[in-house]
Amino acid sequence: MSNKSYIVGFPRIGEQRELKKSLEDFWAQKCTFDDVKKVAGELKSRHWEYQKKAGIDFISSNDFSLYDTMLDTAVMLGAIPKRFQALKDEARYFAMARGNKESVAMEMTKWFNTNYHYIVPELSLEDQYRLNSEKIINEYKEAKAQGIKTKINLIGPITFLGLSKRVDRGETYALHSKILPVYEELLREISPLDDEITLQIDEPVFVKDNETKVLSLIKPTYDRLAAVSDNINIIVTTYFEHSNEATKVLVNTPVWGIGLDFLHGPKNSESLELIAKSGKKLIAGVVDGRNIWKNDIEATLGLLENIAKSVSKENIIVSSSCSLLHTPFTLKYEEKMDAEIKNWLSYAVEKLDEVSLVTKLFFEGEDKLNEEEKRALADNRKANESRRTSTRIHDAEVQKKVPDFKKLCRDGAYEERIKLQKALLGYKELATTTIGSFPQTPEVRKARKEFKNGVISKKEYEAQMKAYIDECVAFQEECGLEILVHGEPERNDMVEYFGEQLKGYGFSQNGWVQSYGSRCVKPPFIYGDISRPKPMTVDWITYAQSRTEKPMKGMLTGPVTILNWSFVRDDKPRDEVSKQIAVALSDEIDDLQNAGIKIIQVDEAAFKEGYPLREENIGTYEEWAVRDFKIAVSSARKETQIHTHMCYSEFNDIIKTIEAMDADVISIETARSGNELLKIFKEIGYKQEVGPGVYDIHSPRVPSVEEIVKQIKLLLEVLPKEQLWINPDCGLKTRKWEEVKPSLTNMVEAVKIVRNELNR
Ligand code: GLN
Ligand code: ZN
């Protein structure tokens, strides 16, 4: 058996984050670029070896990158922004990614609906594109020297253009005719590398709702690329959703194969008849590259058998659903994890064996397995059986409470609530507050760490945290802020903190996933039914409230954000998991208000990034996301004021949804865009109160009083003073006190000036 198992791409950061460490050393001038190249070489070689050992037939080259593959593609095409053109080699490459003294870095943004960020290429009509195929050819040769014949990965021209931006006016797709010849030239250069070459061209942009204009580029592009050379087999790969519109066109081009994600784009099955008729290879993405659960081999075989009802078996290749870049590396280093839970998981290295085993079962059947494979299959069945039945996952109480939960929204209409709240809280127009966190100082981090590692006692830890809260309260009173916060010193991360206290949540030791460049995140994972064994924030918040006469704002993370920043169980629909979190949060809110807290903020920083890729799924998402925010706050009495915070400002598409969440106050990021983005609130007649950030917290710069006065006046041009709150753009945890103190003092001063002018 050969040419049957396939991996779209492999993580590159290294199982011990070796690449991260080497890059960061290099940037700090602690090692040379040759050292980095050496580490990179070892990683590539090790990763190829893992895949070979697992018996994977299609192993990639050029899935590796020192920073990002979109950036690599820009370099391959010679799409170098002017400000970097004088630089060379690695100096130029890393300056494009990270900026340097003279020039700001290129923009970075999220790769579809993942938490991976790519560098956004900057294109302009006057660009002269020129092929630089060095990296691609070298990597191919490196693997070959190791005895591994790889498929070459490449980001396709249509996706490249779709994700780039024009720095002059015009659209990126207008540059198609300039870019395509460079791709053709690349194909001519790789053709002589071997008798037969497999080229995987990633076109994930095909899973979005594309205009006809974009779809009309597909046929000419792939007709031309496929015509370059007979010995190159082109596979066009998509992932994260279905790409039916594109598939319809691709079957009429001479490409060799089509790669589809059947897990995150189940509708791809609608294209099976067409693919069957075309006689092309189907790279069937059936092992999840976006999650950490052990594959359910029986279910995967069922899925493959269904596919085989249309496409003949000999044309099917078994694959991961997308690059394994989006999963952690290997379970090998998870030494502390509970054995039962660990047995339910599978990271990238483990997924290789799963793809292999599924392939063998699908094509040859159980009888043909060797002893080791038989054992692996038995273990897999046992693990899945344990997941189906474990009481650590299935909590009868939650399963009864959550579907029965009937309190779907708060009591009282907004107008009635806000009147009560204003009477009770007595805040003025342009009320001042902050988003929640204050600087996470080295001392605060140290105390948390020492407590976690058992170096200091609970008592000592609490004393230190309380002392810090005291300082935060004292400072806020001193500078004259009106609605206070406790500062969040006890929180490492706004999701992890709640995950650690919710039942049904797990944590890894080494589950790092690349986020951008050398940065990795370690998302917690939801494995079971979620419940709240005991109050999570009440002690801290009531302590903080006891230190001041002013209202202390309770601080929670919302259900949608908790969900979107975790790996989520795949044995239950996301909206059910989200509802479980919402119900747990509603109990927390009730406890907070019963303890005397009058304002509670429920952060939904990741509400917008959870949006589906396809229009057709947006309605459903909005429905349950809004439902669960409302469930979370449903316990709040009319006079308890609910705030929410969102880390962006572009609300034009989703303003009606935001309004439907019915928070009494929403704080958003607007400092960098004046009042432009606030206008939509006025346009639709948004009634609730809004706190548009008046200064940008992402930079260490201290804004002057005049600047903030000007910004507040801009806001007042759009919304009346009664509807506005004044606050920074986001939480202050990444800033230093030296910046925070003068900034907030200036903010309060600016409000005083504006209020005086208004009352004159
Ligand atoms: N309350 C959080 C903080 O202030 C909110 C952070 C966020 O939305 N990203 O840090
Ligand atoms: Zn924010």
mmCIF file of N, CA and C in Angstrom, residues 434-504:
data_model
loop_
_atom_site.group_PDB
_atom_site.id
_atom_site.type_symbol
_atom_site.label_atom_id
_atom_site.label_comp_id
_atom_site.label_asym_id
_atom_site.label_seq_id
_atom_site.Cartn_x
_atom_site.Cartn_y
_atom_site.Cartn_z
ATOM 1 N N THR A 434 -12.362 51.810 34.480
ATOM 2 C CA THR A 434 -11.343 51.115 33.686
ATOM 3 C C THR A 434 -11.896 49.744 33.316
ATOM 4 N N ILE A 435 -11.152 48.987 32.535
ATOM 5 C CA ILE A 435 -11.689 47.748 31.965
ATOM 6 C C ILE A 435 -11.491 46.555 32.901
ATOM 7 N N GLY A 436 -10.671 46.695 33.923
ATOM 8 C CA GLY A 436 -10.581 45.618 34.901
ATOM 9 C C GLY A 436 -9.201 45.359 35.456
ATOM 10 N N SER A 437 -8.232 45.096 34.560
ATOM 11 C CA SER A 437 -6.929 44.722 35.102
ATOM 12 C C SER A 437 -6.038 45.938 35.295
ATOM 13 N N PHE A 438 -5.181 45.853 36.314
ATOM 14 C CA PHE A 438 -4.105 46.815 36.518
ATOM 15 C C PHE A 438 -2.781 46.085 36.272
ATOM 16 N N PRO A 439 -1.667 46.815 36.192
ATOM 17 C CA PRO A 439 -0.400 46.177 35.801
ATOM 18 C C PRO A 439 -0.103 44.873 36.560
ATOM 19 N N GLN A 440 0.312 43.877 35.808
ATOM 20 C CA GLN A 440 0.740 42.630 36.433
ATOM 21 C C GLN A 440 2.232 42.797 36.696
ATOM 22 N N THR A 441 2.542 43.203 37.911
ATOM 23 C CA THR A 441 3.942 43.487 38.235
ATOM 24 C C THR A 441 4.712 42.184 38.442
ATOM 25 N N PRO A 442 6.045 42.248 38.367
ATOM 26 C CA PRO A 442 6.843 41.043 38.629
ATOM 27 C C PRO A 442 6.500 40.433 39.997
ATOM 28 N N GLU A 443 6.205 41.286 40.989
ATOM 29 C CA GLU A 443 5.888 40.765 42.338
ATOM 30 C C GLU A 443 4.582 39.967 42.322
ATOM 31 N N VAL A 444 3.604 40.507 41.600
ATOM 32 C CA VAL A 444 2.315 39.815 41.512
ATOM 33 C C VAL A 444 2.481 38.456 40.834
ATOM 34 N N ARG A 445 3.213 38.446 39.732
ATOM 35 C CA ARG A 445 3.430 37.180 39.024
ATOM 36 C C ARG A 445 4.183 36.192 39.900
ATOM 37 N N LYS A 446 5.148 36.716 40.609
ATOM 38 C CA LYS A 446 5.977 35.855 41.459
ATOM 39 C C LYS A 446 5.105 35.227 42.544
ATOM 40 N N ALA A 447 4.262 36.035 43.167
ATOM 41 C CA ALA A 447 3.411 35.509 44.239
ATOM 42 C C ALA A 447 2.500 34.400 43.709
ATOM 43 N N ARG A 448 1.917 34.635 42.534
ATOM 44 C CA ARG A 448 1.024 33.612 41.956
ATOM 45 C C ARG A 448 1.778 32.323 41.695
ATOM 46 N N LYS A 449 2.977 32.482 41.156
ATOM 47 C CA LYS A 449 3.776 31.318 40.814
ATOM 48 C C LYS A 449 4.189 30.551 42.072
ATOM 49 N N GLU A 450 4.629 31.315 43.057
ATOM 50 C CA GLU A 450 5.082 30.649 44.291
ATOM 51 C C GLU A 450 3.936 29.936 45.003
ATOM 52 N N PHE A 451 2.759 30.517 44.920
ATOM 53 C CA PHE A 451 1.608 29.865 45.531
ATOM 54 C C PHE A 451 1.292 28.569 44.782
ATOM 55 N N LYS A 452 1.337 28.655 43.465
ATOM 56 C CA LYS A 452 1.034 27.495 42.629
ATOM 57 C C LYS A 452 2.016 26.354 42.905
ATOM 58 N N ASN A 453 3.280 26.728 43.102
ATOM 59 C CA ASN A 453 4.306 25.707 43.333
ATOM 60 C C ASN A 453 4.479 25.338 44.800
ATOM 61 N N GLY A 454 3.589 25.838 45.621
ATOM 62 C CA GLY A 454 3.647 25.482 47.037
ATOM 63 C C GLY A 454 4.769 26.138 47.822
ATOM 64 N N VAL A 455 5.378 27.162 47.263
ATOM 65 C CA VAL A 455 6.468 27.840 47.965
ATOM 66 C C VAL A 455 5.929 28.742 49.078
ATOM 67 N N ILE A 456 4.791 29.398 48.791
ATOM 68 C CA ILE A 456 4.175 30.192 49.864
ATOM 69 C C ILE A 456 2.790 29.634 50.187
ATOM 70 N N SER A 457 2.334 29.898 51.408
ATOM 71 C CA SER A 457 1.045 29.352 51.850
ATOM 72 C C SER A 457 -0.101 30.163 51.256
ATOM 73 N N LYS A 458 -1.309 29.580 51.361
ATOM 74 C CA LYS A 458 -2.501 30.261 50.871
ATOM 75 C C LYS A 458 -2.652 31.599 51.594
ATOM 76 N N LYS A 459 -2.371 31.551 52.879
ATOM 77 C CA LYS A 459 -2.539 32.745 53.695
ATOM 78 C C LYS A 459 -1.608 33.868 53.230
ATOM 79 N N GLU A 460 -0.353 33.469 53.023
ATOM 80 C CA GLU A 460 0.637 34.442 52.571
ATOM 81 C C GLU A 460 0.246 35.010 51.194
ATOM 82 N N TYR A 461 -0.196 34.088 50.315
ATOM 83 C CA TYR A 461 -0.602 34.489 48.965
ATOM 84 C C TYR A 461 -1.751 35.494 49.040
ATOM 85 N N GLU A 462 -2.751 35.151 49.835
ATOM 86 C CA GLU A 462 -3.916 36.028 49.911
ATOM 87 C C GLU A 462 -3.547 37.394 50.495
ATOM 88 N N ALA A 463 -2.636 37.360 51.445
ATOM 89 C CA ALA A 463 -2.211 38.628 52.037
ATOM 90 C C ALA A 463 -1.558 39.511 50.969
ATOM 91 N N GLN A 464 -0.721 38.897 50.140
ATOM 92 C CA GLN A 464 -0.040 39.671 49.095
ATOM 93 C C GLN A 464 -1.020 40.217 48.065
ATOM 94 N N MET A 465 -1.980 39.358 47.660
ATOM 95 C CA MET A 465 -2.967 39.806 46.677
ATOM 96 C C MET A 465 -3.820 40.937 47.243
ATOM 97 N N LYS A 466 -4.197 40.782 48.513
ATOM 98 C CA LYS A 466 -5.037 41.819 49.119
ATOM 99 C C LYS A 466 -4.277 43.139 49.228
ATOM 100 N N ALA A 467 -3.009 43.028 49.537
ATOM 101 C CA ALA A 467 -2.206 44.251 49.612
ATOM 102 C C ALA A 467 -2.189 44.940 48.246
ATOM 103 N N TYR A 468 -2.097 44.130 47.195
ATOM 104 C CA TYR A 468 -2.081 44.708 45.847
ATOM 105 C C TYR A 468 -3.437 45.342 45.521
ATOM 106 N N ILE A 469 -4.517 44.644 45.893
ATOM 107 C CA ILE A 469 -5.856 45.204 45.670
ATOM 108 C C ILE A 469 -5.982 46.536 46.417
ATOM 109 N N ASP A 470 -5.482 46.561 47.652
ATOM 110 C CA ASP A 470 -5.508 47.814 48.429
ATOM 111 C C ASP A 470 -4.831 48.952 47.663
ATOM 112 N N GLU A 471 -3.675 48.619 47.078
ATOM 113 C CA GLU A 471 -2.953 49.652 46.321
ATOM 114 C C GLU A 471 -3.775 50.129 45.130
ATOM 115 N N CYS A 472 -4.394 49.173 44.440
ATOM 116 C CA CYS A 472 -5.205 49.548 43.272
ATOM 117 C C CYS A 472 -6.358 50.449 43.698
ATOM 118 N N VAL A 473 -7.018 50.064 44.793
ATOM 119 C CA VAL A 473 -8.157 50.860 45.270
ATOM 120 C C VAL A 473 -7.680 52.253 45.670
ATOM 121 N N ALA A 474 -6.589 52.294 46.417
ATOM 122 C CA ALA A 474 -6.076 53.582 46.886
ATOM 123 C C ALA A 474 -5.746 54.490 45.695
ATOM 124 N N PHE A 475 -5.073 53.919 44.717
ATOM 125 C CA PHE A 475 -4.733 54.750 43.556
ATOM 126 C C PHE A 475 -5.989 55.271 42.849
ATOM 127 N N GLN A 476 -6.969 54.395 42.661
ATOM 128 C CA GLN A 476 -8.176 54.816 41.932
ATOM 129 C C GLN A 476 -8.913 55.924 42.689
ATOM 130 N N GLU A 477 -8.941 55.804 44.012
ATOM 131 C CA GLU A 477 -9.615 56.857 44.791
ATOM 132 C C GLU A 477 -8.851 58.165 44.677
ATOM 133 N N GLU A 478 -7.537 58.034 44.800
ATOM 134 C CA GLU A 478 -6.676 59.201 44.756
ATOM 135 C C GLU A 478 -6.814 59.961 43.441
ATOM 136 N N CYS A 479 -6.876 59.230 42.335
ATOM 137 C CA CYS A 479 -6.917 59.952 41.056
ATOM 138 C C CYS A 479 -8.352 60.324 40.691
ATOM 139 N N GLY A 480 -9.315 59.836 41.445
ATOM 140 C CA GLY A 480 -10.684 60.311 41.249
ATOM 141 C C GLY A 480 -11.541 59.502 40.294
ATOM 142 N N LEU A 481 -11.127 58.265 40.015
ATOM 143 C CA LEU A 481 -11.993 57.400 39.208
ATOM 144 C C LEU A 481 -13.278 57.128 39.984
ATOM 145 N N GLU A 482 -14.378 56.898 39.283
ATOM 146 C CA GLU A 482 -15.667 56.809 39.962
ATOM 147 C C GLU A 482 -16.197 55.389 40.169
ATOM 148 N N ILE A 483 -16.033 54.550 39.159
ATOM 149 C CA ILE A 483 -16.429 53.148 39.323
ATOM 150 C C ILE A 483 -15.127 52.353 39.365
ATOM 151 N N LEU A 484 -14.879 51.679 40.470
ATOM 152 C CA LEU A 484 -13.557 51.065 40.655
ATOM 153 C C LEU A 484 -13.532 49.596 40.254
ATOM 154 N N VAL A 485 -12.313 49.092 40.115
ATOM 155 C CA VAL A 485 -12.110 47.664 39.849
ATOM 156 C C VAL A 485 -11.070 47.159 40.850
ATOM 157 N N HIS A 486 -10.977 45.829 40.977
ATOM 158 C CA HIS A 486 -10.023 45.323 41.970
ATOM 159 C C HIS A 486 -8.642 45.097 41.374
ATOM 160 N N GLY A 487 -8.534 45.051 40.014
ATOM 161 C CA GLY A 487 -7.232 45.002 39.378
ATOM 162 C C GLY A 487 -6.795 43.644 38.847
ATOM 163 N N GLU A 488 -7.542 42.580 39.222
ATOM 164 C CA GLU A 488 -7.296 41.226 38.689
ATOM 165 C C GLU A 488 -5.896 40.653 38.945
ATOM 166 N N PRO A 489 -5.250 40.938 40.080
ATOM 167 C CA PRO A 489 -3.904 40.388 40.287
ATOM 168 C C PRO A 489 -3.897 38.854 40.386
ATOM 169 N N GLU A 490 -5.031 38.273 40.791
ATOM 170 C CA GLU A 490 -5.081 36.820 40.999
ATOM 171 C C GLU A 490 -5.246 36.054 39.694
ATOM 172 N N ARG A 491 -5.374 36.750 38.571
ATOM 173 C CA ARG A 491 -5.662 36.080 37.306
ATOM 174 C C ARG A 491 -4.452 36.057 36.389
ATOM 175 N N ASN A 492 -4.073 34.867 35.970
ATOM 176 C CA ASN A 492 -3.006 34.727 34.998
ATOM 177 C C ASN A 492 -3.533 35.070 33.614
ATOM 178 N N ASP A 493 -4.773 34.661 33.369
ATOM 179 C CA ASP A 493 -5.360 34.809 32.053
ATOM 180 C C ASP A 493 -6.863 34.818 32.225
ATOM 181 N N MET A 494 -7.549 35.588 31.430
ATOM 182 C CA MET A 494 -8.980 35.783 31.672
ATOM 183 C C MET A 494 -9.842 34.554 31.399
ATOM 184 N N VAL A 495 -9.300 33.577 30.670
ATOM 185 C CA VAL A 495 -10.059 32.333 30.483
ATOM 186 C C VAL A 495 -9.547 31.260 31.438
ATOM 187 N N GLU A 496 -8.223 31.122 31.493
ATOM 188 C CA GLU A 496 -7.644 30.080 32.340
ATOM 189 C C GLU A 496 -8.121 30.209 33.790
ATOM 190 N N TYR A 497 -8.208 31.452 34.268
ATOM 191 C CA TYR A 497 -8.610 31.667 35.653
ATOM 192 C C TYR A 497 -9.964 31.025 35.956
ATOM 193 N N PHE A 498 -10.904 31.177 35.021
ATOM 194 C CA PHE A 498 -12.223 30.586 35.249
ATOM 195 C C PHE A 498 -12.193 29.085 34.972
ATOM 196 N N GLY A 499 -11.434 28.702 33.937
ATOM 197 C CA GLY A 499 -11.312 27.282 33.629
ATOM 198 C C GLY A 499 -10.828 26.489 34.831
ATOM 199 N N GLU A 500 -9.858 27.053 35.535
ATOM 200 C CA GLU A 500 -9.284 26.351 36.682
ATOM 201 C C GLU A 500 -10.313 26.094 37.776
ATOM 202 N N GLN A 501 -11.352 26.916 37.799
ATOM 203 C CA GLN A 501 -12.330 26.764 38.871
ATOM 204 C C GLN A 501 -13.611 26.080 38.436
ATOM 205 N N LEU A 502 -13.729 25.822 37.143
ATOM 206 C CA LEU A 502 -14.934 25.159 36.663
ATOM 207 C C LEU A 502 -14.687 23.664 36.544
ATOM 208 N N LYS A 503 -15.655 22.893 36.911
ATOM 209 C CA LYS A 503 -15.533 21.439 36.744
ATOM 210 C C LYS A 503 -15.746 21.129 35.260
ATOM 211 N N GLY A 504 -14.960 20.181 34.743
ATOM 212 C CA GLY A 504 -15.085 19.840 33.326
ATOM 213 C C GLY A 504 -13.973 20.435 32.473
#
